[in-house]
Amino acid sequence: SQTIHQWPATLVQPVGSPLSLECTVEGTSNPNLYWYRQAAGRGLQLLFYSVGIGQISSEVPQNLSASRPQDRQFILSSKKLLLSDSGFYLCAWSSGISSGQPQHFGDGTRLSIL
Amino acid sequence: AQTVTQSQPEMSVQEAETVTLSCTYDTSESDYYLFWYKQPPSRQMILVIRQEAYKQQNATENRFSVNFQKAAKSFSLKISDSQLGDAAMYFCAYIEYGGSQGNLIFGKGTKLSVKP
């Protein structure tokens, strides 16, 4: 069966510091991968998605970037964090076979910027 | 642009009773998919149910069922025999058939409380 791992679970970082959140998927090949951010009490905002290695689509221009160095690895990064980057970050995957496949989410990373 | 609206920010239900969460969406497409996701306090997002727009039959998953009204663009979730573990945020989501894989559109969510 497929599983998705996301880490760390919690992160506290000072303003201006770099960021690296990692997500890996097991049990499937060539998945579509996604990064979402969820502000407190609000819905999900899609940040990036990827349909293959090295293919990244950005939905919201901002302080963050994403990379997909391997088929089942998706990394969210920042060179300098802002206070507004605080939130709950979720990684997700879906089958790349066709659209309409449900997205399956990791456990999330709670990021606090001080 | 497609939008998903959940008009009930919060709902409450007594344990063992039935509750219905509302969702409406706006699209000009005829082929699409709809989902309900559950996010408990642990924050993990869990798929509850999926509906294909071209299927007339309402999807069901154990105690969870939907009332899909395509003409009205309505997709409500019914939870029967509510349990304490059903307490969570519930998100309705839409994706267009054949559309960009990134274009899963979420509503803002409904917070469901279950009273013992």
Tab-separated table of C-alpha atoms in Angstrom:
chain	number	residue	atom	x	y	z
A	1	SER	CA	0.000	0.000	0.000
A	2	GLN	CA	1.025	3.586	-0.536
A	3	THR	CA	2.282	5.744	2.293
A	4	ILE	CA	3.383	9.346	2.527
A	5	HIS	CA	5.929	10.631	5.018
A	6	GLN	CA	6.388	14.264	5.872
A	7	TRP	CA	8.876	15.760	8.313
A	8	PRO	CA	9.502	17.423	10.616
A	9	ALA	CA	6.151	17.426	12.405
A	10	THR	CA	6.870	20.689	14.182
A	11	LEU	CA	9.378	23.413	13.472
A	12	VAL	CA	10.169	26.716	15.141
A	13	GLN	CA	12.404	29.030	13.144
A	14	PRO	CA	13.575	32.642	13.490
A	15	VAL	CA	12.735	35.222	10.871
A	16	GLY	CA	15.322	35.260	8.103
A	17	SER	CA	16.427	31.666	8.572
A	18	PRO	CA	16.257	29.052	5.791
A	19	LEU	CA	13.681	26.286	5.539
A	20	SER	CA	13.604	22.772	4.200
A	21	LEU	CA	10.576	20.512	4.545
A	22	GLU	CA	10.702	17.077	3.028
A	23	CYS	CA	8.039	14.709	1.788
A	24	THR	CA	8.431	11.199	0.398
A	25	VAL	CA	5.940	8.723	-0.983
A	26	GLU	CA	6.269	4.949	-0.940
A	27	GLY	CA	4.430	2.234	-2.785
A	28	THR	CA	3.723	4.048	-6.032
A	29	SER	CA	5.642	5.430	-8.978
A	30	ASN	CA	5.366	8.712	-10.847
A	31	PRO	CA	2.885	10.274	-8.439
A	32	ASN	CA	1.656	13.829	-8.670
A	33	LEU	CA	2.962	15.703	-5.637
A	34	TYR	CA	1.595	18.801	-3.899
A	35	TRP	CA	2.482	21.311	-1.198
A	36	TYR	CA	-0.334	23.149	0.584
A	37	ARG	CA	-0.381	25.736	3.333
A	38	GLN	CA	-3.213	26.066	5.813
A	39	ALA	CA	-3.473	29.184	7.936
A	40	ALA	CA	-5.191	28.865	11.309
A	41	GLY	CA	-8.938	28.335	10.922
A	42	ARG	CA	-8.822	28.524	7.165
A	43	GLY	CA	-8.870	26.253	4.139
A	44	LEU	CA	-5.999	24.942	2.101
A	45	GLN	CA	-3.952	27.040	-0.266
A	46	LEU	CA	-2.075	25.174	-3.000
A	47	LEU	CA	1.531	26.339	-3.157
A	48	PHE	CA	3.218	24.000	-5.631
A	49	TYR	CA	2.508	20.848	-7.536
A	50	SER	CA	4.625	18.513	-9.608
A	51	VAL	CA	3.747	15.929	-12.245
A	52	GLY	CA	7.293	14.611	-12.625
A	53	ILE	CA	10.955	14.948	-11.672
A	54	GLY	CA	12.117	18.511	-12.075
A	55	GLN	CA	8.634	19.706	-13.088
A	56	ILE	CA	7.283	22.255	-10.631
A	57	SER	CA	4.257	24.468	-11.040
A	58	SER	CA	3.850	27.399	-8.709
A	59	GLU	CA	0.371	28.585	-7.840
A	60	VAL	CA	1.231	31.471	-5.580
A	61	PRO	CA	4.309	33.679	-6.112
A	62	GLN	CA	5.994	34.066	-2.750
A	63	ASN	CA	8.973	33.498	-0.588
A	64	LEU	CA	8.963	29.727	-1.030
A	65	SER	CA	10.253	27.305	-3.648
A	66	ALA	CA	9.861	23.602	-4.301
A	67	SER	CA	11.998	20.930	-5.862
A	68	ARG	CA	11.535	17.319	-6.903
A	69	PRO	CA	14.969	15.725	-7.100
A	70	GLN	CA	13.609	12.180	-7.209
A	71	ASP	CA	10.381	10.593	-8.408
A	72	ARG	CA	8.882	10.237	-4.938
A	73	GLN	CA	10.562	13.099	-3.119
A	74	PHE	CA	9.213	16.628	-2.851
A	75	ILE	CA	10.981	19.409	-0.955
A	76	LEU	CA	9.669	22.795	0.139
A	77	SER	CA	12.333	25.428	0.747
A	78	SER	CA	12.940	29.022	1.599
A	79	LYS	CA	16.153	31.040	1.752
A	80	LYS	CA	14.791	33.570	4.253
A	81	LEU	CA	11.627	32.962	6.225
A	82	LEU	CA	9.105	35.710	6.873
A	83	LEU	CA	6.637	35.975	9.754
A	84	SER	CA	3.860	35.432	7.222
A	85	ASP	CA	5.271	31.979	6.413
A	86	SER	CA	3.912	30.611	9.674
A	87	GLY	CA	1.250	27.965	9.216
A	88	PHE	CA	0.509	24.319	8.742
A	89	TYR	CA	2.115	22.768	5.671
A	90	LEU	CA	0.711	19.674	4.076
A	91	CYS	CA	2.251	17.462	1.437
A	92	ALA	CA	-0.026	15.301	-0.701
A	93	TRP	CA	0.169	12.837	-3.564
A	94	SER	CA	-2.231	11.504	-6.162
A	95	SER	CA	-2.023	8.933	-8.904
A	96	GLY	CA	-0.730	10.403	-12.108
A	97	ILE	CA	-2.848	8.128	-14.251
A	98	SER	CA	-5.768	10.457	-14.732
A	99	SER	CA	-7.408	13.466	-13.239
A	100	GLY	CA	-10.059	12.995	-10.596
A	101	GLN	CA	-7.881	10.771	-8.475
A	102	PRO	CA	-8.110	11.748	-4.812
A	103	GLN	CA	-5.175	13.390	-3.123
A	104	HIS	CA	-3.726	11.674	-0.076
A	105	PHE	CA	-2.128	13.822	2.571
A	106	GLY	CA	0.787	13.526	4.944
A	107	ASP	CA	0.564	14.363	8.637
A	108	GLY	CA	1.669	17.940	8.107
A	109	THR	CA	4.322	20.262	9.520
A	110	ARG	CA	3.402	23.016	11.928
A	111	LEU	CA	5.802	25.899	11.234
A	112	SER	CA	6.122	28.772	13.670
A	113	ILE	CA	8.228	31.787	12.813
A	114	LEU	CA	9.583	33.863	15.694
B	1	ALA	CA	-13.405	30.380	-12.171
B	2	GLN	CA	-14.633	27.463	-10.167
B	3	THR	CA	-15.493	28.043	-6.535
B	4	VAL	CA	-16.544	25.843	-3.641
B	5	THR	CA	-18.709	27.234	-0.859
B	6	GLN	CA	-19.390	25.712	2.538
B	7	SER	CA	-21.964	27.962	4.138
B	8	GLN	CA	-21.840	26.421	7.608
B	9	PRO	CA	-18.659	27.403	9.468
B	10	GLU	CA	-19.684	25.262	12.443
B	11	MET	CA	-22.145	22.450	13.084
B	12	SER	CA	-23.013	20.379	16.109
B	13	VAL	CA	-24.617	16.946	16.418
B	14	GLN	CA	-25.566	14.657	19.250
B	15	GLU	CA	-23.784	11.321	19.355
B	16	ALA	CA	-25.695	8.603	17.427
B	17	GLU	CA	-27.729	11.160	15.486
B	18	THR	CA	-27.464	12.233	11.851
B	19	VAL	CA	-25.978	15.467	10.534
B	20	THR	CA	-25.748	16.941	7.053
B	21	LEU	CA	-22.966	19.268	5.935
B	22	SER	CA	-23.636	21.518	2.968
B	23	CYS	CA	-21.452	22.271	-0.025
B	24	THR	CA	-22.202	24.130	-3.215
B	25	TYR	CA	-19.904	24.773	-6.109
B	26	ASP	CA	-19.827	26.868	-9.209
B	27	THR	CA	-18.558	25.523	-12.521
B	28	SER	CA	-19.387	25.596	-16.192
B	29	GLU	CA	-17.890	22.147	-16.735
B	30	SER	CA	-19.978	18.990	-17.093
B	31	ASP	CA	-17.337	16.471	-16.076
B	32	TYR	CA	-15.677	16.805	-12.725
B	33	TYR	CA	-15.076	15.126	-9.387
B	34	LEU	CA	-16.104	16.085	-5.897
B	35	PHE	CA	-14.587	15.047	-2.592
B	36	TRP	CA	-15.156	15.340	1.109
B	37	TYR	CA	-12.106	15.402	3.339
B	38	LYS	CA	-11.984	15.183	7.115
B	39	GLN	CA	-9.329	16.912	9.210
B	40	PRO	CA	-9.399	15.882	12.890
B	41	PRO	CA	-7.529	17.844	15.578
B	42	SER	CA	-4.412	15.830	14.729
B	43	ARG	CA	-4.502	17.861	11.476
B	44	GLN	CA	-4.034	14.959	9.052
B	45	MET	CA	-6.346	15.358	6.048
B	46	ILE	CA	-8.279	12.174	5.380
B	47	LEU	CA	-10.347	11.367	2.301
B	48	VAL	CA	-13.927	10.550	3.283
B	49	ILE	CA	-15.753	10.120	0.008
B	50	ARG	CA	-15.448	10.758	-3.734
B	51	GLN	CA	-18.150	11.426	-6.307
B	52	GLU	CA	-17.842	11.403	-10.076
B	53	ALA	CA	-20.135	13.955	-11.681
B	54	TYR	CA	-21.210	11.690	-14.527
B	55	LYS	CA	-22.533	9.095	-12.093
B	56	GLN	CA	-26.110	9.607	-10.990
B	57	GLN	CA	-25.764	7.327	-8.005
B	58	ASN	CA	-24.763	8.987	-4.769
B	59	ALA	CA	-21.508	7.709	-3.288
B	60	THR	CA	-21.558	6.002	0.098
B	61	GLU	CA	-18.854	4.864	2.493
B	62	ASN	CA	-20.208	3.112	5.565
B	63	ARG	CA	-21.870	5.829	7.692
B	64	PHE	CA	-20.988	8.561	5.207
B	65	SER	CA	-23.111	9.310	2.174
B	66	VAL	CA	-23.571	12.224	-0.164
B	67	ASN	CA	-26.556	13.898	-1.767
B	68	PHE	CA	-25.261	14.982	-5.154
B	69	GLN	CA	-27.578	17.335	-7.011
B	70	LYS	CA	-25.784	18.169	-10.251
B	71	ALA	CA	-28.308	20.651	-11.581
B	72	ALA	CA	-28.293	22.537	-8.306
B	73	LYS	CA	-24.494	22.187	-8.000
B	74	SER	CA	-24.899	20.862	-4.521
B	75	PHE	CA	-22.868	18.155	-2.798
B	76	SER	CA	-23.869	17.601	0.815
B	77	LEU	CA	-22.374	15.050	3.189
B	78	LYS	CA	-24.579	13.042	5.532
B	79	ILE	CA	-23.048	11.390	8.561
B	80	SER	CA	-25.274	8.778	10.152
B	81	ASP	CA	-24.964	7.410	13.687
B	82	SER	CA	-22.458	10.132	14.559
B	83	GLN	CA	-19.546	9.114	16.732
B	84	LEU	CA	-17.205	11.150	18.899
B	85	GLY	CA	-14.415	10.395	16.457
B	86	ASP	CA	-16.307	12.199	13.728
B	87	ALA	CA	-15.512	15.533	15.356
B	88	ALA	CA	-13.289	17.353	12.862
B	89	MET	CA	-13.105	19.991	10.170
B	90	TYR	CA	-14.749	18.812	6.975
B	91	PHE	CA	-13.674	20.183	3.621
B	92	CYS	CA	-15.511	19.886	0.349
B	93	ALA	CA	-13.305	19.890	-2.763
B	94	TYR	CA	-13.729	19.997	-6.543
B	95	ILE	CA	-11.533	19.113	-9.491
B	96	GLU	CA	-12.313	19.417	-13.155
B	97	TYR	CA	-12.038	16.283	-15.279
B	98	GLY	CA	-8.961	16.501	-17.458
B	99	GLY	CA	-7.933	19.706	-15.792
B	100	SER	CA	-4.631	20.638	-14.289
B	101	GLN	CA	-3.665	18.143	-11.641
B	102	GLY	CA	-3.007	21.004	-9.300
B	103	ASN	CA	-6.448	22.465	-9.606
B	104	LEU	CA	-8.168	20.837	-6.624
B	105	ILE	CA	-10.324	23.590	-5.164
B	106	PHE	CA	-11.258	23.438	-1.490
B	107	GLY	CA	-14.053	25.087	0.430
B	108	LYS	CA	-13.226	26.872	3.669
B	109	GLY	CA	-14.465	24.013	5.810
B	110	THR	CA	-17.123	23.202	8.384
B	111	LYS	CA	-16.164	22.447	11.953
B	112	LEU	CA	-18.244	19.567	13.285
B	113	SER	CA	-18.638	19.011	17.010
B	114	VAL	CA	-20.115	15.797	18.384
B	115	LYS	CA	-21.789	15.948	21.789
B	116	PRO	CA	-21.822	12.849	23.999
